[in-house]
PDB file of C-alpha atoms in Angstrom:
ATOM      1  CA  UNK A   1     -10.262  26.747  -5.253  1.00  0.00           C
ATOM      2  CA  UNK A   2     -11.998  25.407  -1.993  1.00  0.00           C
ATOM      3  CA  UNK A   3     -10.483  22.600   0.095  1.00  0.00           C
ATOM      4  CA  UNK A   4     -14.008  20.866  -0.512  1.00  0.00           C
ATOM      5  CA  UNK A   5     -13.466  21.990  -4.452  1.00  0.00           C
ATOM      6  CA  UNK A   6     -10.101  20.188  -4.308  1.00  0.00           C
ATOM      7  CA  UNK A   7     -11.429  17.322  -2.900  1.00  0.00           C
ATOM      8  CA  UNK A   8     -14.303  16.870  -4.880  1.00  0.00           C
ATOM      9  CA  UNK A   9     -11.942  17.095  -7.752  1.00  0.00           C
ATOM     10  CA  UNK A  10      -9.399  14.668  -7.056  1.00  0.00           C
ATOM     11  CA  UNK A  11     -12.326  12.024  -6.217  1.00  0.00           C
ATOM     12  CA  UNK A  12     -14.226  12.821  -9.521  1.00  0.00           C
ATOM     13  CA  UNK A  13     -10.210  12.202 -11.281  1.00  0.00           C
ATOM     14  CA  UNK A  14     -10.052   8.985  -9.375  1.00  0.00           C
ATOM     15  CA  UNK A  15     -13.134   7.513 -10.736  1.00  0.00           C
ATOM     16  CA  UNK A  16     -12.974   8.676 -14.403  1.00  0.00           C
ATOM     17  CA  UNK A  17      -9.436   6.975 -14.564  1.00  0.00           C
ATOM     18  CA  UNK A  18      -9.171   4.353 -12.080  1.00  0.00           C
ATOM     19  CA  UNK A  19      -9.370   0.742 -14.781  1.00  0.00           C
ATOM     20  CA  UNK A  20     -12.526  -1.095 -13.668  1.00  0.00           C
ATOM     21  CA  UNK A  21     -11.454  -4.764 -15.026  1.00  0.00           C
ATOM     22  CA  UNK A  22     -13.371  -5.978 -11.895  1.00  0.00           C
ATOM     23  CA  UNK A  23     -17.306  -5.727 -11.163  1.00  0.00           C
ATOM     24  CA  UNK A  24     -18.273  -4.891  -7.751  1.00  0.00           C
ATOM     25  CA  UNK A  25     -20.968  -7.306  -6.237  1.00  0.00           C
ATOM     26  CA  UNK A  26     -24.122  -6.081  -5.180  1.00  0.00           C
ATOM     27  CA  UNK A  27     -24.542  -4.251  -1.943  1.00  0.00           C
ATOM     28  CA  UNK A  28     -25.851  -7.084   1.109  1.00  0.00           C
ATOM     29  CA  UNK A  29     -25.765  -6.066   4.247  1.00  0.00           C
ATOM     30  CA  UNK A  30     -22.104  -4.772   5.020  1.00  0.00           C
ATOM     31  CA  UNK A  31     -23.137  -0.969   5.060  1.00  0.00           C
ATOM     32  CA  UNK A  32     -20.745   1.401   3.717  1.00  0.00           C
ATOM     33  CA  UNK A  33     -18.459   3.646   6.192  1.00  0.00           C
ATOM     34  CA  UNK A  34     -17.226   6.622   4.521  1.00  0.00           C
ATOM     35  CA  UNK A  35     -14.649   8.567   7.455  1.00  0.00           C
ATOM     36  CA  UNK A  36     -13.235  11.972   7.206  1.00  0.00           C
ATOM     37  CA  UNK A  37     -10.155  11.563   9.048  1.00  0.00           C
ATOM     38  CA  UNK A  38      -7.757  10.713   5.817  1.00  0.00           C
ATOM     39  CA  UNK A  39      -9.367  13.100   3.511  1.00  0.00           C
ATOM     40  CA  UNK A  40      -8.851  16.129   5.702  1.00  0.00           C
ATOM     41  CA  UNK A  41      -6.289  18.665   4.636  1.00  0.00           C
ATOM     42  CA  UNK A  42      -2.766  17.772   6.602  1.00  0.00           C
ATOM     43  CA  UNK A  43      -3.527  14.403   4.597  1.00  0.00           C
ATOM     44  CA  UNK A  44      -3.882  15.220   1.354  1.00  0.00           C
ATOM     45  CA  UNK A  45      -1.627  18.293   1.579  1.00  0.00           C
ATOM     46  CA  UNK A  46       1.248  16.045   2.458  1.00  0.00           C
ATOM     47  CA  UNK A  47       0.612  13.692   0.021  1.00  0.00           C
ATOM     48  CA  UNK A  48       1.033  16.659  -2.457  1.00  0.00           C
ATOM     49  CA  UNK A  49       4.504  17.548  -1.553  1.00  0.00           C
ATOM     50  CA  UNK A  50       5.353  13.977  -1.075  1.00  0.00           C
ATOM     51  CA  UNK A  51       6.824  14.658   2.481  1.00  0.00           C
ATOM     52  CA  UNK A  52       6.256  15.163   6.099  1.00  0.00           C
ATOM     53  CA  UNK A  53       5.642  15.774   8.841  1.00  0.00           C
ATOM     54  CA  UNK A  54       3.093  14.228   9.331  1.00  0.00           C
ATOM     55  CA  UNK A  55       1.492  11.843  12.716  1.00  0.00           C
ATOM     56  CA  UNK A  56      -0.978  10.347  14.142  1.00  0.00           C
ATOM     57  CA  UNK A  57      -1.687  12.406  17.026  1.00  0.00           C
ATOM     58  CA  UNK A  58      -3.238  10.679  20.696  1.00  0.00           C
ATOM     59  CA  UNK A  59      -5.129  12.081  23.344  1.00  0.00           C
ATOM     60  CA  UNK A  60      -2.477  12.554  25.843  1.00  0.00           C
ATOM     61  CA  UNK A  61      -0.383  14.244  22.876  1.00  0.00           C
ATOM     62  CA  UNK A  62       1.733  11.274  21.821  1.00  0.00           C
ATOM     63  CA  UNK A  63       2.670  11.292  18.255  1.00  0.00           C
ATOM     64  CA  UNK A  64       3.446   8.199  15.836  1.00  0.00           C
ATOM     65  CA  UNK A  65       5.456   9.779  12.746  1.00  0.00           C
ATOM     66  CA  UNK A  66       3.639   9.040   9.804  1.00  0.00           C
ATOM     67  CA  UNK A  67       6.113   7.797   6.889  1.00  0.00           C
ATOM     68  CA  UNK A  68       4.830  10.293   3.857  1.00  0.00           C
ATOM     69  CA  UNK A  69       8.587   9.555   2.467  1.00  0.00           C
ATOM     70  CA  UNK A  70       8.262   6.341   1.821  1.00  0.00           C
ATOM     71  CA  UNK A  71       4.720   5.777   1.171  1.00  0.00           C
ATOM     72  CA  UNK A  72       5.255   8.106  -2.239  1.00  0.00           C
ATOM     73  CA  UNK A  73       8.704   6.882  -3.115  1.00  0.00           C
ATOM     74  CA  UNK A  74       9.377   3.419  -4.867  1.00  0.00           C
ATOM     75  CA  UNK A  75       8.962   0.258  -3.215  1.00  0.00           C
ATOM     76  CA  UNK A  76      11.893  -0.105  -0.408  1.00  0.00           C
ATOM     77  CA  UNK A  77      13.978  -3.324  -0.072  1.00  0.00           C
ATOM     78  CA  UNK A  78      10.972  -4.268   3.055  1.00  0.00           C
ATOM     79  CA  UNK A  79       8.640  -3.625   0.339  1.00  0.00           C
ATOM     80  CA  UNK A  80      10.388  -6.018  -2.644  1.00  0.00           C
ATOM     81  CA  UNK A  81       9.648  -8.491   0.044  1.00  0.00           C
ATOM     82  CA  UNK A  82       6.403  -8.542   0.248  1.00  0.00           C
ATOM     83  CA  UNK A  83       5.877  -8.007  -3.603  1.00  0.00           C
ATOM     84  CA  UNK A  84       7.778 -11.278  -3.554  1.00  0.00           C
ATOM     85  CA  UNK A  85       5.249 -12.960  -1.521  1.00  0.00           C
ATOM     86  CA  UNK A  86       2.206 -11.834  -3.847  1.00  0.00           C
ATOM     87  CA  UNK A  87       0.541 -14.533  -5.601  1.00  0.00           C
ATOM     88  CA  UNK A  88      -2.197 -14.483  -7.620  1.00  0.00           C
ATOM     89  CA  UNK A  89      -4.699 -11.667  -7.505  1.00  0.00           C
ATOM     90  CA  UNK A  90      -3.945  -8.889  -5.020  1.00  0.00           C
ATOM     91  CA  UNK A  91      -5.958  -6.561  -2.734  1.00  0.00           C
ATOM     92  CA  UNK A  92      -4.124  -3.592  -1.229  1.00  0.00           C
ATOM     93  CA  UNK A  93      -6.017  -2.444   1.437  1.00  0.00           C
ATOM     94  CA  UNK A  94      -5.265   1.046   2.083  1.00  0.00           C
ATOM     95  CA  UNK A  95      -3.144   1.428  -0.355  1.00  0.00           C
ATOM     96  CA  UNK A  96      -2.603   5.296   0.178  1.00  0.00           C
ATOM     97  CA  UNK A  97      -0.319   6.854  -2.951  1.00  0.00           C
ATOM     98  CA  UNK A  98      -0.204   3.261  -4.225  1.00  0.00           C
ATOM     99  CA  UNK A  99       3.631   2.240  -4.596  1.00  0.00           C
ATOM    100  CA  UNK A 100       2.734  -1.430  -4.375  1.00  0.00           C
ATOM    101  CA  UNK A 101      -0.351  -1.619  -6.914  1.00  0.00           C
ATOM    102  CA  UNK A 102       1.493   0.398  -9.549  1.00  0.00           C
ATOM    103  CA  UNK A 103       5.006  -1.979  -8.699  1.00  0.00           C
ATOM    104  CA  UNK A 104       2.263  -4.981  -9.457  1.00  0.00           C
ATOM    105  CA  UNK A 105       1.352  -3.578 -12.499  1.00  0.00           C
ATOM    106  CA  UNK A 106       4.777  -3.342 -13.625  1.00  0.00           C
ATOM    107  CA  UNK A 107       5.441  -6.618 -12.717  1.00  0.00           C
ATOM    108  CA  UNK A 108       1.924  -7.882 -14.609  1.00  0.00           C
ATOM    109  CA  UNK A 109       0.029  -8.944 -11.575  1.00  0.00           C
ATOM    110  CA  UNK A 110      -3.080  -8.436 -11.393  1.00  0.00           C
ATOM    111  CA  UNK A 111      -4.410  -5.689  -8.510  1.00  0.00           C
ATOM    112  CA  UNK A 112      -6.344  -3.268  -7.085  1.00  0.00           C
ATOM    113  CA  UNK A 113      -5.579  -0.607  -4.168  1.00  0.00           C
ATOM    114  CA  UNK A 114      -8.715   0.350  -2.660  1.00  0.00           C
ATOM    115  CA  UNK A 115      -8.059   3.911  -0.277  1.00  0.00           C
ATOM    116  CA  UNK A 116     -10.676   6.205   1.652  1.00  0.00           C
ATOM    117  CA  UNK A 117      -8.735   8.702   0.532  1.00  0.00           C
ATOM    118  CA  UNK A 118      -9.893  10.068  -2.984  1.00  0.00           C
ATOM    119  CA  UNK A 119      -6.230  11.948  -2.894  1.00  0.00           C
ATOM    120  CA  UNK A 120      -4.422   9.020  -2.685  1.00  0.00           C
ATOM    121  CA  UNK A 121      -6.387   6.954  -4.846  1.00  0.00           C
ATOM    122  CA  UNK A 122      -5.862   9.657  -7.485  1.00  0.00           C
ATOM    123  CA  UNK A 123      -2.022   9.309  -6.695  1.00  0.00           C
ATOM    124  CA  UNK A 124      -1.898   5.539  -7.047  1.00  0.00           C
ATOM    125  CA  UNK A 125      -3.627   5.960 -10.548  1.00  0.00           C
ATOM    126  CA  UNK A 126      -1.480   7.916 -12.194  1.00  0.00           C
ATOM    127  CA  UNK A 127       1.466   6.361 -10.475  1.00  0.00           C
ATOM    128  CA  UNK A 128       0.632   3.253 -12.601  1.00  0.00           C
ATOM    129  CA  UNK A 129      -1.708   1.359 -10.462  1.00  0.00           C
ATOM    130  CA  UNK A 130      -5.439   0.376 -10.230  1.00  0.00           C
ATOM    131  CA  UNK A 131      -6.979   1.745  -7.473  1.00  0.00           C
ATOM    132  CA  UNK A 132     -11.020   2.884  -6.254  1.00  0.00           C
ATOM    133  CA  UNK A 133     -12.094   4.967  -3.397  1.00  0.00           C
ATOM    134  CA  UNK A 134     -13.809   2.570  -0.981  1.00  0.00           C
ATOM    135  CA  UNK A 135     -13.382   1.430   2.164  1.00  0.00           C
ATOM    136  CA  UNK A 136     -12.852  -2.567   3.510  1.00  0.00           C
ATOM    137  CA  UNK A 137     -15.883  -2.488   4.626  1.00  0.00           C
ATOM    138  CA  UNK A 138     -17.921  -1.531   2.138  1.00  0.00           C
ATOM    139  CA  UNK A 139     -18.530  -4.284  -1.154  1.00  0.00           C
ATOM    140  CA  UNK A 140     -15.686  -4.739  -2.854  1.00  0.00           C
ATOM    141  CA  UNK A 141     -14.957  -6.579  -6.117  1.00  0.00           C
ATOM    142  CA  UNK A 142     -14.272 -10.418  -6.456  1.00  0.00           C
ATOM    143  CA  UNK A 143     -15.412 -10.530  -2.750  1.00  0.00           C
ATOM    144  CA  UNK A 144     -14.242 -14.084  -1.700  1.00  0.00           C
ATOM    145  CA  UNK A 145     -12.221 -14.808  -4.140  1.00  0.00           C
ATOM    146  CA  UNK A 146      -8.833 -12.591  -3.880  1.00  0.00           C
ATOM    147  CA  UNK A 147      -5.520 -14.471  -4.249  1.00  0.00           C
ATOM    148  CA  UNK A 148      -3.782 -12.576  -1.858  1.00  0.00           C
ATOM    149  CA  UNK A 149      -4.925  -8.977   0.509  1.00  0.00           C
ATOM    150  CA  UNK A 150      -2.284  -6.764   1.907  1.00  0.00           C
ATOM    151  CA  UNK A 151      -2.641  -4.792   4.941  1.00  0.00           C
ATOM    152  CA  UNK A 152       0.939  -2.765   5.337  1.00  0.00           C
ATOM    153  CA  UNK A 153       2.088   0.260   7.224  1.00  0.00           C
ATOM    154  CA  UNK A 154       0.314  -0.544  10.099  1.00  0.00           C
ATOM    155  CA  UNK A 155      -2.826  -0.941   8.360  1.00  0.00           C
ATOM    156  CA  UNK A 156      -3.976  -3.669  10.449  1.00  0.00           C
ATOM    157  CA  UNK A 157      -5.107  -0.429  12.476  1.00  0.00           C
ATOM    158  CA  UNK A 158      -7.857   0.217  10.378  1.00  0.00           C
ATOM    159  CA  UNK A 159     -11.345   0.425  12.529  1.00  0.00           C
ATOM    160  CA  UNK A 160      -9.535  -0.028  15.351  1.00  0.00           C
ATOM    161  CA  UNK A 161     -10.195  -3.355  16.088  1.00  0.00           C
ATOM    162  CA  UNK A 162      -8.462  -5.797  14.522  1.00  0.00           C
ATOM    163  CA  UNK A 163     -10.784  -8.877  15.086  1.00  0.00           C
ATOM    164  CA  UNK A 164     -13.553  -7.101  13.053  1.00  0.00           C
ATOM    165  CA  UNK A 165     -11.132  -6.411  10.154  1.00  0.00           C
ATOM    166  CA  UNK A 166      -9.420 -10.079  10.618  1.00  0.00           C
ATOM    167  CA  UNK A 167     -12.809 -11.786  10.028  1.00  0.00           C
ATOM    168  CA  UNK A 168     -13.926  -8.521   7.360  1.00  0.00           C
ATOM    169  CA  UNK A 169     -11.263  -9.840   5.186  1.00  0.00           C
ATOM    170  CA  UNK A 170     -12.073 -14.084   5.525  1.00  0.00           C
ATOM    171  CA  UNK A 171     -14.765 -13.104   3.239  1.00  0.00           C
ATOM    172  CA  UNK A 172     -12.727 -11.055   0.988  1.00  0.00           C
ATOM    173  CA  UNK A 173      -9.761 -13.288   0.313  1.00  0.00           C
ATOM    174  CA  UNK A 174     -10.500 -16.787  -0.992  1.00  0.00           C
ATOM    175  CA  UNK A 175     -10.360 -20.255   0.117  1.00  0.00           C
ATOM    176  CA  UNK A 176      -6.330 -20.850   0.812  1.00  0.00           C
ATOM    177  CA  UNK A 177      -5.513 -17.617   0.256  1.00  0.00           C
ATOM    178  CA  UNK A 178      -3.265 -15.527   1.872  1.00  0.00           C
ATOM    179  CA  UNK A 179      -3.078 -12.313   4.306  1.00  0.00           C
ATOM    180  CA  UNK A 180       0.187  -9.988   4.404  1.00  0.00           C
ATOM    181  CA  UNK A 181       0.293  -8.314   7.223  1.00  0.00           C
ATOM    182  CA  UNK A 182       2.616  -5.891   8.378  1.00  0.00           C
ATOM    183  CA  UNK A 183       2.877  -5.619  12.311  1.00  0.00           C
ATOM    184  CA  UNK A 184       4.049  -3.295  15.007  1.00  0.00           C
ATOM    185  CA  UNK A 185       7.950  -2.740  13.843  1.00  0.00           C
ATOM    186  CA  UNK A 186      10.612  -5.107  15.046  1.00  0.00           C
ATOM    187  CA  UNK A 187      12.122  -3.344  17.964  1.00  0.00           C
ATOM    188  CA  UNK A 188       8.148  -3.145  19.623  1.00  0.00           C
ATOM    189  CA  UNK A 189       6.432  -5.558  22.076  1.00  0.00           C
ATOM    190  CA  UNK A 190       5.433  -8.170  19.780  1.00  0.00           C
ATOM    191  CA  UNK A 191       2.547  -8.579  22.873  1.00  0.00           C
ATOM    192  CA  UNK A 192       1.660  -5.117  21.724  1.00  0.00           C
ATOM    193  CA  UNK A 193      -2.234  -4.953  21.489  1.00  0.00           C
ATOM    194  CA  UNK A 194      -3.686  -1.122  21.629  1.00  0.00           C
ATOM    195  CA  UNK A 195      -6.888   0.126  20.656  1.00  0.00           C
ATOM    196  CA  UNK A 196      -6.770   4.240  20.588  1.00  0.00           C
ATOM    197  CA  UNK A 197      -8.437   7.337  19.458  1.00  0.00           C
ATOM    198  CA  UNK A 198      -6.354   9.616  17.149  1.00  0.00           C
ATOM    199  CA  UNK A 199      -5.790  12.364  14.675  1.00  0.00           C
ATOM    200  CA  UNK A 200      -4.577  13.077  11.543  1.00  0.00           C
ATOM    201  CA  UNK A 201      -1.528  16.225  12.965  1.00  0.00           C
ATOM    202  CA  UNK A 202       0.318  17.720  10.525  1.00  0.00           C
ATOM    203  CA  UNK A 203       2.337  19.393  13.587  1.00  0.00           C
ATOM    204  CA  UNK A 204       1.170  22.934  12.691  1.00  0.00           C
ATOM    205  CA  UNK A 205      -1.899  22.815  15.269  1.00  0.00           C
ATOM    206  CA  UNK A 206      -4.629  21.379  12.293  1.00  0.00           C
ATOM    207  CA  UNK A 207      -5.563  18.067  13.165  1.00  0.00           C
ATOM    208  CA  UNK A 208      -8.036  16.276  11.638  1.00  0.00           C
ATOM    209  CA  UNK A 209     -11.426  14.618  13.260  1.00  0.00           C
ATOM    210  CA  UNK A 210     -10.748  11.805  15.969  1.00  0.00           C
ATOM    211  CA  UNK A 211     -11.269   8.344  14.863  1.00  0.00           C
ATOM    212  CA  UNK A 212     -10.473   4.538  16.228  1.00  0.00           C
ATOM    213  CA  UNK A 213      -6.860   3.030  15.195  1.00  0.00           C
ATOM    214  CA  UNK A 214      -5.155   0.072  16.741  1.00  0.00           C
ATOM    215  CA  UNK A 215      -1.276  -0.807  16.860  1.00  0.00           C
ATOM    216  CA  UNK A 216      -0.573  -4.456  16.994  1.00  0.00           C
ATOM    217  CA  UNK A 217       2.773  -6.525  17.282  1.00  0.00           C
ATOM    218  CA  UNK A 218       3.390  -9.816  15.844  1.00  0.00           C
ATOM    219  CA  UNK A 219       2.572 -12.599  18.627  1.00  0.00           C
ATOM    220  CA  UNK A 220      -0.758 -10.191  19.881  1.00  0.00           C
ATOM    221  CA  UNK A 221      -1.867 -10.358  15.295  1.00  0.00           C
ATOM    222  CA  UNK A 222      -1.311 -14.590  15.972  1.00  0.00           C
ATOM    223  CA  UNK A 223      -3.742 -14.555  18.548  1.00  0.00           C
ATOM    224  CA  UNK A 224      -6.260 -12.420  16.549  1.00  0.00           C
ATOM    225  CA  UNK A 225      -5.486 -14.297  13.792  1.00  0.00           C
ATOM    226  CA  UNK A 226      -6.481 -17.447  15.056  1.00  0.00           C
ATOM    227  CA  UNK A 227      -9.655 -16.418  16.295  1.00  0.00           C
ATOM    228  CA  UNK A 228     -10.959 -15.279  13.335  1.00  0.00           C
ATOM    229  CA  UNK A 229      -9.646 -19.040  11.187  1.00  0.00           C
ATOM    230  CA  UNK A 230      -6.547 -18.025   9.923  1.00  0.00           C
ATOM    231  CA  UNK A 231      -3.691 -19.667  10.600  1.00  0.00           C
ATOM    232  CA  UNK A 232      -0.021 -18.212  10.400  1.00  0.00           C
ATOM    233  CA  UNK A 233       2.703 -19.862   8.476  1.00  0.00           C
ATOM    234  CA  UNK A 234       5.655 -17.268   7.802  1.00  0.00           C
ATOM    235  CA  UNK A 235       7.289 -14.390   9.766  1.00  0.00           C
ATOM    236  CA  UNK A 236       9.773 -12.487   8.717  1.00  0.00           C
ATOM    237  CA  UNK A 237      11.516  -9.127   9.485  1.00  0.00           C
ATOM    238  CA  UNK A 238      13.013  -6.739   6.346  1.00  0.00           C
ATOM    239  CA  UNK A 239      15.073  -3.223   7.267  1.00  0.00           C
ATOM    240  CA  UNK A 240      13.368  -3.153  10.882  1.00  0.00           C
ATOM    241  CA  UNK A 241       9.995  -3.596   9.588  1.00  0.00           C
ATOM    242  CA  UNK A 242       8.406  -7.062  10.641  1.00  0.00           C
ATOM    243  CA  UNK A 243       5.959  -9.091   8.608  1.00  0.00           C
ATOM    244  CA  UNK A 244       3.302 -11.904   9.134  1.00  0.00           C
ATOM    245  CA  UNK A 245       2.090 -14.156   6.480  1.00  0.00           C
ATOM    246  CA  UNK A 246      -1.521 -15.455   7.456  1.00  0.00           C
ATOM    247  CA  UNK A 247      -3.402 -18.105   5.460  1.00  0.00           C
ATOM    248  CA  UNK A 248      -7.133 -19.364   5.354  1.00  0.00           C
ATOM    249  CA  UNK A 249      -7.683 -23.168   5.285  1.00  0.00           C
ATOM    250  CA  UNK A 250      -7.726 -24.304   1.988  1.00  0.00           C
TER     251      UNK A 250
END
């Protein structure tokens, strides 16, 4: 079978058995941005084996590891506390294999992973979760009125410019709602504030197309934060991995 057979395949899986308990609005005048980068193959091939290695790859050759590990494994003692933090409904934005949604449907929350990915949306679902290929900024169900979004693993990169998302996701999570995010790791600059163009690198010499990603520590997320209306009102830091609670004016 072809790569664009495979992938075709796993998206076609994801929609026929992702639950749809929640209607998507129609579409206004956010236009949908479908990217390549996380469907090519070092992506979806490592979510397959479950393992490594896998980066995002710079420019100039650095490399950030990508944790493939512990994305597919079971929620980590970082990750029970953020799960503890979830009220309501929640919104896992890139969700990737989906070890959070399908730990909130254990635990009877309502939730829904959304993914680029059609691989890892199709990973999530049978893991246990609720999950639908789209991307943040595309509509999304129960715009506006989510309970609580996540953005972890350094998801806050997403677009590369965290302002845009920031003020994206004021219209996706309701009126005193809440935003998880999780930030640059402890040990890091928390002034950290870099916008970048990268790949997808499996390390073998395949990388995928370039796109924009941004890497953001705790006291630079504040900032954007508060320019966009939200306001902080927890940090914490779990196994090295640091954490920012933001919440929109209620």
């Amino acid at each position: 079978m072809t790569t664009a057979e495979t992938t075709a395949k796993a998206h076609a899986q994801a929609k026929s058995q992702t639950p749809a308990p929640l209607r998507s609005p129609a579409a206004g005048t956010l236009r949908p941005r479908r990217t390549a980068p996380w469907q090519a193959d070092p992506y979806t091939d490592a979510l397959r084996t479950g393992r490594g290695p896998l980066f995002l790859r710079r420019s100039d050759g650095w490399l950030l590891p990508l944790e493939v590990e512990r994305w597919c494994s079971e929620p980590d003692s970082a990750d029970l506390t953020v799960l503890a933090r979830c009220r309501g409904t929640v919104l896992d934005i890139g969700c990737g294999p989906g070890r959070l949604v399908a730990a909130l449907a254990a635990r009877g929350r309502p939730s829904l992973g959304i993914d680029i990915s059609p691989a890892a949306v199709s990973h999530a679902v049978r893991a246990g979760g609720s999950a639908l290929v789209r991307s943040v900024f595309d509509p999304l169900p129960r715009e506006g009125g989510w309970h609580t979004a996540l953005l972890m693993d350094g998801n806050i990169g997403i677009g590369g410019d965290p302002l845009a998302l920031l003020s994206r996701l004021a219209g996706v999570v309701g009126t005193a709602g809440s935003l998880i995010v999780e930030t640059a790791a402890s040990g890091m600059d928390a002034e950290l504030d870099e916008r970048v163009r990268v790949r997808v690198d499996n390390g073998n010499g395949a990388p995928g197309e370039a796109f924009s990603w941004a890497r953001v520590g705790a006291r630079a997320l504040i900032r954007h934060a508060r320019a966009t209306g939200w306001a902080p009102s927890e940090q914490w830091t779990a196994a090295g991995r640091r954490f920012v609670t933001l919440e929109r004016p209620g």
